[in-house]
Amino acid sequence: MVMRISGLASGMDIDDIVSKLMKTERAPLDKLKQKKQLLEWQRDSYREINTKIKDLQESINKMLRPSTYGAKKVTSSNESAVTATATTNSASSTIQVNKLATAATYKSSDISGYTGSDQTLTFQVTAPGETTAKKVEISVSSTDTLDNIVSKLNSSGLGVTAIKDKIYNGSEYVETIALTSKATGAGGSIQAADAATASFMTDQLGFALDADNKLTASQAGRNAEVVINGLQMEKTSNNFTVNNVTYTLKNETASPVSLDVSTDVDGIYESIKDFVTKYNELIDMVNGKLTEEKYRDYTPLTDEQKEDMTDKQVELWEEKAKSGLLRNDTILSGATNQMRTDFYSSVSVNGESLQLTQFGITTSSSYSQRGHLEINEEKLKAKIKEDPDSVANLFIAGTSSTENDSEKGIVRRLQSVLTNTKKQIEEKAGNSNMSTNDYSIGKNLNRVASDISTWTDRLTKIEDRYYSKFTAMEKAIQRMNEQSTYISQMLGQ
């Protein structure tokens, strides 16, 4: 580090002079930093598009499921008693609810004499409708209060909801515990697995056990009893599925309830609408990037320039500086052209030609919105209701291995374009999981960073050289001043 002497001898502001000299010397470094900033902005702009591509791909994954186009809705003639949902290949039905499924409950006697103990309670628990029991252990201690015991029962694997309450036994209020099974249906049981557990449950918590040490229910669990399309059956739950229809029982009925299964026009429409919306968001963004004006006079600001500007001025300046970074980009223009072709080309299915316009989906008449799609809701819903299979074929005909593109549905074609485009963008701009050496802009950033480091070192040496010269000058002036003073003193004598 060069020793720097201020202009005490010369009276000059050396720091200011060197600063001005270095401003010119720093011009190449400023250009490198501006280049680095432009590369970073361009990288981020590409990645922004890839985020939109990812959003569209997620929508496409849903569009590729056949169940999307086979969505069904169920209309119940008595929704206060039975509701249902349906999937593809579901059929209308009738159901009469003779009995609802109920959960078993277990109630203790007076537990005011509870004292507690240190032990591990062990149970064998069998769920309603099952034959295999599972082992459940609960650790209790002598310091546990009844509230602690209730909390441990609730958080255990017993499959019950426990509450502590006070009830009137005819002469006074006494504390009790009630257990309600979380699962409905007949046949469930909670069995004390050893004598110590049985003793704790009876002597400490006041529950009754049978000869097999199973808790005696104050109300046994019951199966639902229903008649579906004339066939009588029992179910452990009030929610169950038969022939792709999922029933929810709410009340018993005196007569059959009709459940009409039909195409879920609104549901299918919303899925297509969501897909079109995601596509439009992508295509609008890409069109904007491709046609964005380039302001060549607005280059990235240096740190010194930012210091002389307000935050708002910096924001407005950088908005123009970022504009046009992907103008006429070949990756993006190639992708949009291919996507438009994929949408407009007909889909051939069993000799029938399907066009997007037949289904009420057209492109915007505005030239600036090239490729932007618009939906005629009434026409599309009518087509979904009339022929949902043709709607499915329009979007997902063929398979991923179908060679002839004309036999592929629109989203299958689009899936291929998006995958390829995303890959090309990542090769150029990378992603958050890639190192800078794995994509082209990153490699350029590495080179620029290296050049910035080299120039920074060079400027340090140049600045040191300037200060070295001015320091030498100051020393020379100081010597001259000293000599002048000496001569004056000699002459004065």
GROMACS .gro file of C-alpha atoms in nm:
model
  493
    1MET     CA    1   0.000   0.000   0.000
    2VAL     CA    2   0.150   0.335  -0.108
    3MET     CA    3   0.183   0.594   0.170
    4ARG     CA    4  -0.047   0.882   0.078
    5ILE     CA    5   0.037   1.241   0.176
    6SER     CA    6  -0.232   1.508   0.141
    7GLY     CA    7  -0.154   1.842  -0.024
    8LEU     CA    8  -0.021   2.021   0.282
    9ALA     CA    9   0.287   2.145   0.095
   10SER     CA   10   0.126   2.225  -0.239
   11GLY     CA   11  -0.212   2.336  -0.106
   12MET     CA   12  -0.378   2.110  -0.363
   13ASP     CA   13  -0.672   1.873  -0.289
   14ILE     CA   14  -0.490   1.556  -0.391
   15ASP     CA   15  -0.778   1.321  -0.306
   16ASP     CA   16  -1.015   1.518  -0.530
   17ILE     CA   17  -0.765   1.528  -0.816
   18VAL     CA   18  -0.699   1.154  -0.797
   19SER     CA   19  -1.074   1.085  -0.773
   20LYS     CA   20  -1.134   1.276  -1.096
   21LEU     CA   21  -0.844   1.107  -1.270
   22MET     CA   22  -0.971   0.766  -1.158
   23LYS     CA   23  -1.320   0.841  -1.290
   24THR     CA   24  -1.183   0.824  -1.642
   25GLU     CA   25  -0.973   0.520  -1.560
   26ARG     CA   26  -1.280   0.342  -1.418
   27ALA     CA   27  -1.481   0.370  -1.741
   28PRO     CA   28  -1.386   0.019  -1.865
   29LEU     CA   29  -1.473  -0.128  -1.522
   30ASP     CA   30  -1.810   0.049  -1.523
   31LYS     CA   31  -1.884  -0.097  -1.865
   32LEU     CA   32  -1.799  -0.446  -1.739
   33LYS     CA   33  -2.032  -0.400  -1.440
   34GLN     CA   34  -2.305  -0.278  -1.675
   35LYS     CA   35  -2.252  -0.583  -1.893
   36LYS     CA   36  -2.276  -0.807  -1.586
   37GLN     CA   37  -2.601  -0.636  -1.483
   38LEU     CA   38  -2.752  -0.680  -1.832
   39LEU     CA   39  -2.661  -1.050  -1.832
   40GLU     CA   40  -2.822  -1.095  -1.490
   41TRP     CA   41  -3.138  -0.914  -1.602
   42GLN     CA   42  -3.155  -1.125  -1.917
   43ARG     CA   43  -3.106  -1.444  -1.715
   44ASP     CA   44  -3.383  -1.344  -1.475
   45SER     CA   45  -3.616  -1.256  -1.762
   46TYR     CA   46  -3.568  -1.600  -1.916
   47ARG     CA   47  -3.628  -1.768  -1.581
   48GLU     CA   48  -3.946  -1.564  -1.535
   49ILE     CA   49  -4.076  -1.721  -1.854
   50ASN     CA   50  -3.978  -2.067  -1.737
   51THR     CA   51  -4.182  -2.010  -1.421
   52LYS     CA   52  -4.486  -1.941  -1.641
   53ILE     CA   53  -4.408  -2.251  -1.846
   54LYS     CA   54  -4.403  -2.455  -1.525
   55ASP     CA   55  -4.746  -2.315  -1.427
   56LEU     CA   56  -4.885  -2.415  -1.766
   57GLN     CA   57  -4.727  -2.760  -1.744
   58GLU     CA   58  -4.902  -2.819  -1.411
   59SER     CA   59  -5.233  -2.731  -1.575
   60ILE     CA   60  -5.148  -2.961  -1.866
   61ASN     CA   61  -5.088  -3.250  -1.624
   62LYS     CA   62  -5.449  -3.212  -1.512
   63MET     CA   63  -5.568  -3.177  -1.871
   64LEU     CA   64  -5.395  -3.503  -1.962
   65ARG     CA   65  -5.604  -3.703  -1.714
   66PRO     CA   66  -5.902  -3.873  -1.882
   67SER     CA   67  -6.097  -3.822  -1.557
   68THR     CA   68  -6.093  -3.446  -1.625
   69TYR     CA   69  -6.328  -3.498  -1.918
   70GLY     CA   70  -6.528  -3.769  -1.747
   71ALA     CA   71  -6.610  -3.559  -1.442
   72LYS     CA   72  -6.960  -3.626  -1.312
   73LYS     CA   73  -7.199  -3.445  -1.084
   74VAL     CA   74  -7.473  -3.604  -0.877
   75THR     CA   75  -7.814  -3.450  -0.812
   76SER     CA   76  -7.995  -3.586  -0.506
   77SER     CA   77  -8.374  -3.579  -0.475
   78ASN     CA   78  -8.329  -3.537  -0.099
   79GLU     CA   79  -8.002  -3.363  -0.010
   80SER     CA   80  -8.094  -3.345   0.358
   81ALA     CA   81  -8.076  -3.725   0.367
   82VAL     CA   82  -7.818  -3.830   0.104
   83THR     CA   83  -7.560  -3.657  -0.113
   84ALA     CA   84  -7.305  -3.818  -0.341
   85THR     CA   85  -7.011  -3.760  -0.573
   86ALA     CA   86  -6.930  -3.961  -0.881
   87THR     CA   87  -6.639  -4.040  -1.113
   88THR     CA   88  -6.605  -4.165  -1.469
   89ASN     CA   89  -6.831  -4.463  -1.552
   90SER     CA   90  -7.066  -4.385  -1.263
   91ALA     CA   91  -7.438  -4.446  -1.308
   92SER     CA   92  -7.754  -4.304  -1.155
   93SER     CA   93  -7.899  -4.496  -0.861
   94THR     CA   94  -8.159  -4.504  -0.586
   95ILE     CA   95  -8.082  -4.549  -0.217
   96GLN     CA   96  -8.298  -4.595   0.089
   97VAL     CA   97  -8.138  -4.535   0.429
   98ASN     CA   98  -8.289  -4.763   0.691
   99LYS     CA   99  -8.028  -4.696   0.959
  100LEU     CA  100  -7.734  -4.459   0.995
  101ALA     CA  101  -7.399  -4.588   1.118
  102THR     CA  102  -7.322  -4.483   1.475
  103ALA     CA  103  -7.013  -4.486   1.694
  104ALA     CA  104  -6.970  -4.687   2.012
  105THR     CA  105  -6.956  -4.495   2.342
  106TYR     CA  106  -6.815  -4.603   2.677
  107LYS     CA  107  -6.903  -4.430   3.003
  108SER     CA  108  -6.734  -4.467   3.342
  109SER     CA  109  -6.890  -4.459   3.687
  110ASP     CA  110  -6.793  -4.207   3.956
  111ILE     CA  111  -6.415  -4.143   3.937
  112SER     CA  112  -6.387  -3.894   4.223
  113GLY     CA  113  -6.174  -4.151   4.409
  114TYR     CA  114  -5.902  -4.157   4.140
  115THR     CA  115  -5.550  -4.179   4.288
  116GLY     CA  116  -5.329  -4.268   3.993
  117SER     CA  117  -5.026  -4.494   3.957
  118ASP     CA  118  -4.703  -4.534   3.765
  119GLN     CA  119  -4.755  -4.792   3.488
  120THR     CA  120  -4.794  -4.859   3.118
  121LEU     CA  121  -5.146  -4.939   3.003
  122THR     CA  122  -5.161  -5.193   2.721
  123PHE     CA  123  -5.462  -5.248   2.495
  124GLN     CA  124  -5.562  -5.455   2.192
  125VAL     CA  125  -5.781  -5.234   1.972
  126THR     CA  126  -5.999  -5.368   1.690
  127ALA     CA  127  -6.158  -5.114   1.455
  128PRO     CA  128  -6.521  -5.164   1.335
  129GLY     CA  129  -6.537  -5.402   1.040
  130GLU     CA  130  -6.186  -5.537   1.101
  131THR     CA  131  -6.065  -5.863   1.254
  132THR     CA  132  -5.703  -5.781   1.332
  133ALA     CA  133  -5.627  -5.595   1.654
  134LYS     CA  134  -5.345  -5.346   1.702
  135LYS     CA  135  -5.144  -5.297   2.019
  136VAL     CA  136  -5.170  -4.958   2.191
  137GLU     CA  137  -4.964  -4.849   2.493
  138ILE     CA  138  -5.024  -4.547   2.715
  139SER     CA  139  -4.780  -4.443   2.990
  140VAL     CA  140  -4.941  -4.293   3.303
  141SER     CA  141  -4.789  -4.174   3.628
  142SER     CA  142  -4.903  -4.121   3.985
  143THR     CA  143  -4.876  -3.744   3.935
  144ASP     CA  144  -5.121  -3.742   3.643
  145THR     CA  145  -5.446  -3.562   3.710
  146LEU     CA  146  -5.770  -3.678   3.548
  147ASP     CA  147  -5.726  -3.401   3.292
  148ASN     CA  148  -5.383  -3.545   3.211
  149ILE     CA  149  -5.536  -3.891   3.170
  150VAL     CA  150  -5.805  -3.756   2.936
  151SER     CA  151  -5.537  -3.579   2.728
  152LYS     CA  152  -5.330  -3.899   2.702
  153LEU     CA  153  -5.634  -4.103   2.597
  154ASN     CA  154  -5.712  -3.850   2.323
  155SER     CA  155  -5.358  -3.847   2.185
  156SER     CA  156  -5.318  -4.225   2.196
  157GLY     CA  157  -5.399  -4.479   1.927
  158LEU     CA  158  -5.716  -4.598   2.098
  159GLY     CA  159  -5.920  -4.426   1.829
  160VAL     CA  160  -6.150  -4.249   2.074
  161THR     CA  161  -6.245  -3.899   2.182
  162ALA     CA  162  -6.233  -3.873   2.560
  163ILE     CA  163  -6.408  -3.609   2.769
  164LYS     CA  164  -6.438  -3.556   3.144
  165ASP     CA  165  -6.775  -3.439   3.267
  166LYS     CA  166  -6.996  -3.412   3.574
  167ILE     CA  167  -7.329  -3.594   3.581
  168TYR     CA  168  -7.609  -3.605   3.836
  169ASN     CA  169  -7.653  -3.954   3.981
  170GLY     CA  170  -7.978  -3.874   4.159
  171SER     CA  171  -7.830  -3.733   4.475
  172GLU     CA  172  -7.515  -3.546   4.371
  173TYR     CA  173  -7.293  -3.450   4.080
  174VAL     CA  174  -7.002  -3.691   4.019
  175GLU     CA  175  -6.709  -3.685   3.778
  176THR     CA  176  -6.703  -3.935   3.490
  177ILE     CA  177  -6.514  -4.001   3.169
  178ALA     CA  178  -6.687  -4.078   2.838
  179LEU     CA  179  -6.509  -4.236   2.540
  180THR     CA  180  -6.659  -4.208   2.191
  181SER     CA  181  -6.513  -4.412   1.906
  182LYS     CA  182  -6.383  -4.198   1.619
  183ALA     CA  183  -6.500  -4.467   1.375
  184THR     CA  184  -6.862  -4.563   1.326
  185GLY     CA  185  -6.987  -4.918   1.277
  186ALA     CA  186  -7.038  -5.242   1.464
  187GLY     CA  187  -6.774  -5.487   1.582
  188GLY     CA  188  -6.508  -5.256   1.723
  189SER     CA  189  -6.356  -5.327   2.063
  190ILE     CA  190  -6.104  -5.198   2.318
  191GLN     CA  191  -5.953  -5.479   2.524
  192ALA     CA  192  -5.728  -5.448   2.828
  193ALA     CA  193  -5.430  -5.666   2.737
  194ASP     CA  194  -5.321  -5.750   3.091
  195ALA     CA  195  -5.452  -5.765   3.448
  196ALA     CA  196  -5.281  -5.441   3.554
  197THR     CA  197  -5.445  -5.247   3.270
  198ALA     CA  198  -5.784  -5.408   3.346
  199SER     CA  199  -5.748  -5.311   3.712
  200PHE     CA  200  -5.660  -4.949   3.627
  201MET     CA  201  -5.956  -4.916   3.389
  202THR     CA  202  -6.205  -5.056   3.642
  203ASP     CA  203  -6.069  -4.949   3.981
  204GLN     CA  204  -5.921  -4.612   3.886
  205LEU     CA  205  -6.135  -4.497   3.590
  206GLY     CA  206  -6.456  -4.681   3.667
  207PHE     CA  207  -6.516  -4.853   3.332
  208ALA     CA  208  -6.698  -5.187   3.312
  209LEU     CA  209  -6.520  -5.480   3.141
  210ASP     CA  210  -6.668  -5.806   3.014
  211ALA     CA  211  -6.528  -6.155   3.070
  212ASP     CA  212  -6.267  -6.096   2.795
  213ASN     CA  213  -6.154  -5.769   2.955
  214LYS     CA  214  -6.314  -5.566   2.676
  215LEU     CA  215  -6.469  -5.231   2.764
  216THR     CA  216  -6.845  -5.264   2.786
  217ALA     CA  217  -7.014  -5.008   2.563
  218SER     CA  218  -7.298  -4.802   2.700
  219GLN     CA  219  -7.406  -4.773   2.338
  220ALA     CA  220  -7.273  -5.022   2.087
  221GLY     CA  221  -7.155  -4.907   1.744
  222ARG     CA  222  -7.398  -4.976   1.460
  223ASN     CA  223  -7.358  -5.028   1.085
  224ALA     CA  224  -7.547  -4.826   0.831
  225GLU     CA  225  -7.824  -5.029   0.666
  226VAL     CA  226  -7.912  -4.922   0.313
  227VAL     CA  227  -8.085  -5.051   0.004
  228ILE     CA  228  -7.912  -4.945  -0.321
  229ASN     CA  229  -8.097  -5.022  -0.645
  230GLY     CA  230  -8.297  -5.284  -0.455
  231LEU     CA  231  -7.989  -5.452  -0.303
  232GLN     CA  232  -7.971  -5.449   0.077
  233MET     CA  233  -7.628  -5.397   0.235
  234GLU     CA  234  -7.451  -5.282   0.551
  235LYS     CA  235  -7.163  -5.033   0.576
  236THR     CA  236  -6.954  -4.942   0.879
  237SER     CA  237  -6.948  -4.575   0.779
  238ASN     CA  238  -7.197  -4.318   0.658
  239ASN     CA  239  -6.949  -4.237   0.383
  240PHE     CA  240  -6.878  -4.520   0.139
  241THR     CA  241  -6.833  -4.593  -0.231
  242VAL     CA  242  -7.035  -4.835  -0.445
  243ASN     CA  243  -6.989  -4.861  -0.824
  244ASN     CA  244  -6.781  -4.539  -0.846
  245VAL     CA  245  -7.044  -4.339  -0.654
  246THR     CA  246  -6.940  -4.207  -0.311
  247TYR     CA  247  -7.242  -4.173  -0.084
  248THR     CA  248  -7.274  -3.948   0.221
  249LEU     CA  249  -7.562  -4.046   0.450
  250LYS     CA  250  -7.716  -3.772   0.664
  251ASN     CA  251  -8.058  -3.900   0.771
  252GLU     CA  252  -8.272  -4.213   0.755
  253THR     CA  253  -8.539  -4.219   0.486
  254ALA     CA  254  -8.883  -4.374   0.458
  255SER     CA  255  -8.853  -4.415   0.079
  256PRO     CA  256  -8.574  -4.435  -0.181
  257VAL     CA  257  -8.375  -4.123  -0.274
  258SER     CA  258  -8.292  -4.075  -0.643
  259LEU     CA  259  -7.933  -3.985  -0.732
  260ASP     CA  260  -7.900  -3.864  -1.090
  261VAL     CA  261  -7.546  -3.885  -1.232
  262SER     CA  262  -7.470  -3.654  -1.525
  263THR     CA  263  -7.172  -3.489  -1.694
  264ASP     CA  264  -7.022  -3.216  -1.477
  265VAL     CA  265  -7.030  -2.953  -1.748
  266ASP     CA  266  -6.924  -2.669  -1.519
  267GLY     CA  267  -6.637  -2.869  -1.369
  268ILE     CA  268  -6.498  -2.969  -1.710
  269TYR     CA  269  -6.541  -2.616  -1.839
  270GLU     CA  270  -6.349  -2.471  -1.544
  271SER     CA  271  -6.060  -2.713  -1.603
  272ILE     CA  272  -6.037  -2.605  -1.968
  273LYS     CA  273  -6.075  -2.239  -1.872
  274ASP     CA  274  -5.792  -2.269  -1.620
  275PHE     CA  275  -5.570  -2.426  -1.886
  276VAL     CA  276  -5.653  -2.152  -2.138
  277THR     CA  277  -5.587  -1.884  -1.875
  278LYS     CA  278  -5.243  -2.030  -1.795
  279TYR     CA  279  -5.166  -2.053  -2.168
  280ASN     CA  280  -5.271  -1.691  -2.223
  281GLU     CA  281  -5.055  -1.574  -1.932
  282LEU     CA  282  -4.754  -1.742  -2.093
  283ILE     CA  283  -4.824  -1.632  -2.450
  284ASP     CA  284  -4.897  -1.273  -2.343
  285MET     CA  285  -4.573  -1.257  -2.144
  286VAL     CA  286  -4.368  -1.400  -2.429
  287ASN     CA  287  -4.529  -1.170  -2.688
  288GLY     CA  288  -4.451  -0.879  -2.457
  289LYS     CA  289  -4.084  -0.980  -2.431
  290LEU     CA  290  -4.052  -1.033  -2.806
  291THR     CA  291  -4.196  -0.691  -2.897
  292GLU     CA  292  -4.065  -0.489  -2.604
  293GLU     CA  293  -3.898  -0.166  -2.709
  294LYS     CA  294  -3.523  -0.139  -2.664
  295TYR     CA  295  -3.404   0.190  -2.510
  296ARG     CA  296  -3.038   0.198  -2.606
  297ASP     CA  297  -2.971   0.525  -2.424
  298TYR     CA  298  -3.075   0.368  -2.095
  299THR     CA  299  -2.783   0.161  -1.973
  300PRO     CA  300  -2.750   0.013  -1.622
  301LEU     CA  301  -2.666   0.281  -1.367
  302THR     CA  302  -2.331   0.295  -1.194
  303ASP     CA  303  -2.314   0.323  -0.816
  304GLU     CA  304  -2.216   0.691  -0.848
  305GLN     CA  305  -2.513   0.763  -1.075
  306LYS     CA  306  -2.752   0.597  -0.830
  307GLU     CA  307  -2.622   0.817  -0.548
  308ASP     CA  308  -2.739   1.127  -0.737
  309MET     CA  309  -3.090   0.989  -0.798
  310THR     CA  310  -3.396   0.916  -0.587
  311ASP     CA  311  -3.520   0.558  -0.547
  312LYS     CA  312  -3.814   0.633  -0.778
  313GLN     CA  313  -3.584   0.777  -1.045
  314VAL     CA  314  -3.365   0.468  -1.025
  315GLU     CA  315  -3.673   0.244  -1.055
  316LEU     CA  316  -3.802   0.428  -1.364
  317TRP     CA  317  -3.458   0.433  -1.525
  318GLU     CA  318  -3.400   0.062  -1.471
  319GLU     CA  319  -3.745  -0.018  -1.606
  320LYS     CA  320  -3.634   0.122  -1.941
  321ALA     CA  321  -3.285  -0.027  -1.910
  322LYS     CA  322  -3.437  -0.376  -1.870
  323SER     CA  323  -3.674  -0.330  -2.162
  324GLY     CA  324  -3.609  -0.521  -2.484
  325LEU     CA  325  -3.354  -0.768  -2.348
  326LEU     CA  326  -3.539  -1.057  -2.517
  327ARG     CA  327  -3.669  -0.865  -2.817
  328ASN     CA  328  -3.700  -1.097  -3.121
  329ASP     CA  329  -3.540  -1.381  -2.922
  330THR     CA  330  -3.516  -1.691  -3.143
  331ILE     CA  331  -3.596  -1.942  -2.867
  332LEU     CA  332  -3.915  -1.761  -2.771
  333SER     CA  333  -4.029  -1.674  -3.122
  334GLY     CA  334  -3.977  -2.035  -3.232
  335ALA     CA  335  -4.178  -2.160  -2.934
  336THR     CA  336  -4.472  -1.922  -2.991
  337ASN     CA  337  -4.487  -2.007  -3.361
  338GLN     CA  338  -4.495  -2.379  -3.284
  339MET     CA  339  -4.758  -2.338  -3.013
  340ARG     CA  340  -4.984  -2.143  -3.247
  341THR     CA  341  -4.942  -2.414  -3.510
  342ASP     CA  342  -5.028  -2.684  -3.254
  343PHE     CA  343  -5.345  -2.503  -3.152
  344TYR     CA  344  -5.466  -2.423  -3.502
  345SER     CA  345  -5.389  -2.760  -3.663
  346SER     CA  346  -5.680  -3.006  -3.664
  347VAL     CA  347  -5.679  -3.324  -3.456
  348SER     CA  348  -5.758  -3.641  -3.653
  349VAL     CA  349  -5.951  -3.906  -3.459
  350ASN     CA  350  -6.092  -4.212  -3.638
  351GLY     CA  351  -6.118  -4.017  -3.962
  352GLU     CA  352  -6.289  -3.719  -3.796
  353SER     CA  353  -6.120  -3.380  -3.801
  354LEU     CA  354  -6.155  -3.176  -3.482
  355GLN     CA  355  -6.085  -2.801  -3.488
  356LEU     CA  356  -6.049  -2.575  -3.186
  357THR     CA  357  -6.304  -2.330  -3.326
  358GLN     CA  358  -6.571  -2.602  -3.329
  359PHE     CA  359  -6.556  -2.599  -2.950
  360GLY     CA  360  -6.594  -2.226  -2.905
  361ILE     CA  361  -6.223  -2.147  -2.859
  362THR     CA  362  -6.078  -1.888  -3.096
  363THR     CA  363  -5.781  -1.652  -3.115
  364SER     CA  364  -5.800  -1.284  -3.034
  365SER     CA  365  -5.865  -1.051  -3.326
  366SER     CA  366  -5.606  -0.811  -3.184
  367TYR     CA  367  -5.273  -0.845  -3.365
  368SER     CA  368  -5.082  -0.741  -3.054
  369GLN     CA  369  -5.227  -1.047  -2.875
  370ARG     CA  370  -5.095  -1.300  -3.124
  371GLY     CA  371  -5.197  -1.647  -3.014
  372HIS     CA  372  -5.409  -1.526  -2.720
  373LEU     CA  373  -5.715  -1.752  -2.685
  374GLU     CA  374  -6.075  -1.652  -2.616
  375ILE     CA  375  -6.356  -1.883  -2.503
  376ASN     CA  376  -6.720  -1.872  -2.602
  377GLU     CA  377  -6.855  -2.010  -2.275
  378GLU     CA  378  -7.200  -2.098  -2.409
  379LYS     CA  379  -7.064  -2.283  -2.713
  380LEU     CA  380  -6.797  -2.475  -2.519
  381LYS     CA  381  -7.040  -2.582  -2.245
  382ALA     CA  382  -7.289  -2.699  -2.507
  383LYS     CA  383  -7.016  -2.911  -2.669
  384ILE     CA  384  -6.912  -3.057  -2.332
  385LYS     CA  385  -7.271  -3.152  -2.254
  386GLU     CA  386  -7.336  -3.289  -2.604
  387ASP     CA  387  -7.017  -3.487  -2.660
  388PRO     CA  388  -6.758  -3.490  -2.380
  389ASP     CA  389  -6.562  -3.763  -2.559
  390SER     CA  390  -6.490  -3.534  -2.856
  391VAL     CA  391  -6.375  -3.264  -2.613
  392ALA     CA  392  -6.134  -3.515  -2.459
  393ASN     CA  393  -6.009  -3.619  -2.805
  394LEU     CA  394  -5.946  -3.258  -2.903
  395PHE     CA  395  -5.706  -3.217  -2.614
  396ILE     CA  396  -5.558  -3.560  -2.536
  397ALA     CA  397  -5.608  -3.788  -2.840
  398GLY     CA  398  -5.323  -4.033  -2.902
  399THR     CA  399  -5.035  -4.099  -2.664
  400SER     CA  400  -4.695  -3.949  -2.599
  401SER     CA  401  -4.548  -4.205  -2.842
  402THR     CA  402  -4.790  -4.129  -3.128
  403GLU     CA  403  -4.567  -4.037  -3.423
  404ASN     CA  404  -4.815  -3.843  -3.635
  405ASP     CA  405  -4.875  -3.502  -3.477
  406SER     CA  406  -5.211  -3.471  -3.653
  407GLU     CA  407  -5.333  -3.763  -3.442
  408LYS     CA  408  -5.217  -3.604  -3.118
  409GLY     CA  409  -5.446  -3.391  -2.901
  410ILE     CA  410  -5.357  -3.025  -2.853
  411VAL     CA  411  -5.216  -3.052  -2.501
  412ARG     CA  412  -5.002  -3.351  -2.599
  413ARG     CA  413  -4.845  -3.141  -2.874
  414LEU     CA  414  -4.809  -2.844  -2.643
  415GLN     CA  415  -4.646  -3.060  -2.376
  416SER     CA  416  -4.367  -3.146  -2.617
  417VAL     CA  417  -4.309  -2.782  -2.719
  418LEU     CA  418  -4.298  -2.661  -2.359
  419THR     CA  419  -4.056  -2.935  -2.252
  420ASN     CA  420  -3.821  -2.848  -2.538
  421THR     CA  421  -3.849  -2.472  -2.480
  422LYS     CA  422  -3.787  -2.506  -2.106
  423LYS     CA  423  -3.477  -2.713  -2.182
  424GLN     CA  424  -3.342  -2.453  -2.430
  425ILE     CA  425  -3.401  -2.171  -2.182
  426GLU     CA  426  -3.222  -2.363  -1.906
  427GLU     CA  427  -2.927  -2.428  -2.139
  428LYS     CA  428  -2.903  -2.053  -2.189
  429ALA     CA  429  -3.021  -1.909  -1.855
  430GLY     CA  430  -3.005  -2.206  -1.617
  431ASN     CA  431  -3.219  -2.246  -1.307
  432SER     CA  432  -3.172  -2.191  -0.933
  433ASN     CA  433  -3.026  -2.542  -0.890
  434MET     CA  434  -2.760  -2.509  -1.162
  435SER     CA  435  -2.409  -2.373  -1.122
  436THR     CA  436  -2.300  -2.084  -1.344
  437ASN     CA  437  -2.076  -2.320  -1.544
  438ASP     CA  438  -2.380  -2.520  -1.657
  439TYR     CA  439  -2.544  -2.258  -1.883
  440SER     CA  440  -2.421  -2.005  -2.140
  441ILE     CA  441  -2.519  -1.682  -1.964
  442GLY     CA  442  -2.359  -1.818  -1.647
  443LYS     CA  443  -2.034  -1.882  -1.831
  444ASN     CA  444  -2.043  -1.525  -1.965
  445LEU     CA  445  -2.105  -1.400  -1.611
  446ASN     CA  446  -1.799  -1.593  -1.492
  447ARG     CA  447  -1.584  -1.434  -1.763
  448VAL     CA  448  -1.714  -1.086  -1.685
  449ALA     CA  449  -1.660  -1.142  -1.312
  450SER     CA  450  -1.301  -1.245  -1.384
  451ASP     CA  451  -1.248  -0.935  -1.599
  452ILE     CA  452  -1.399  -0.716  -1.324
  453SER     CA  453  -1.159  -0.867  -1.072
  454THR     CA  454  -0.863  -0.806  -1.306
  455TRP     CA  455  -0.968  -0.446  -1.371
  456THR     CA  456  -1.027  -0.383  -1.001
  457ASP     CA  457  -0.671  -0.493  -0.926
  458ARG     CA  458  -0.540  -0.283  -1.216
  459LEU     CA  459  -0.725   0.028  -1.097
  460THR     CA  460  -0.583  -0.018  -0.749
  461LYS     CA  461  -0.234  -0.013  -0.898
  462ILE     CA  462  -0.314   0.290  -1.115
  463GLU     CA  463  -0.454   0.477  -0.814
  464ASP     CA  464  -0.148   0.384  -0.611
  465ARG     CA  465   0.071   0.511  -0.896
  466TYR     CA  466  -0.111   0.847  -0.902
  467TYR     CA  467  -0.076   0.885  -0.527
  468SER     CA  468   0.290   0.784  -0.551
  469LYS     CA  469   0.356   1.063  -0.801
  470PHE     CA  470   0.165   1.324  -0.602
  471THR     CA  471   0.339   1.210  -0.286
  472ALA     CA  472   0.677   1.252  -0.456
  473MET     CA  473   0.568   1.598  -0.573
  474GLU     CA  474   0.457   1.693  -0.220
  475LYS     CA  475   0.790   1.578  -0.081
  476ALA     CA  476   0.979   1.779  -0.342
  477ILE     CA  477   0.775   2.092  -0.270
  478GLN     CA  478   0.828   2.037   0.100
  479ARG     CA  479   1.206   2.020   0.046
  480MET     CA  480   1.198   2.337  -0.166
  481ASN     CA  481   0.995   2.515   0.100
  482GLU     CA  482   1.241   2.408   0.366
  483GLN     CA  483   1.535   2.528   0.151
  484SER     CA  484   1.361   2.857   0.079
  485THR     CA  485   1.297   2.910   0.446
  486TYR     CA  486   1.661   2.833   0.526
  487ILE     CA  487   1.793   3.074   0.261
  488SER     CA  488   1.557   3.346   0.384
  489GLN     CA  489   1.682   3.297   0.735
  490MET     CA  490   2.047   3.316   0.621
  491LEU     CA  491   1.989   3.631   0.419
  492GLY     CA  492   1.809   3.786   0.710
  493GLN     CA  493   2.111   3.735   0.931
   0.00000   0.00000   0.00000
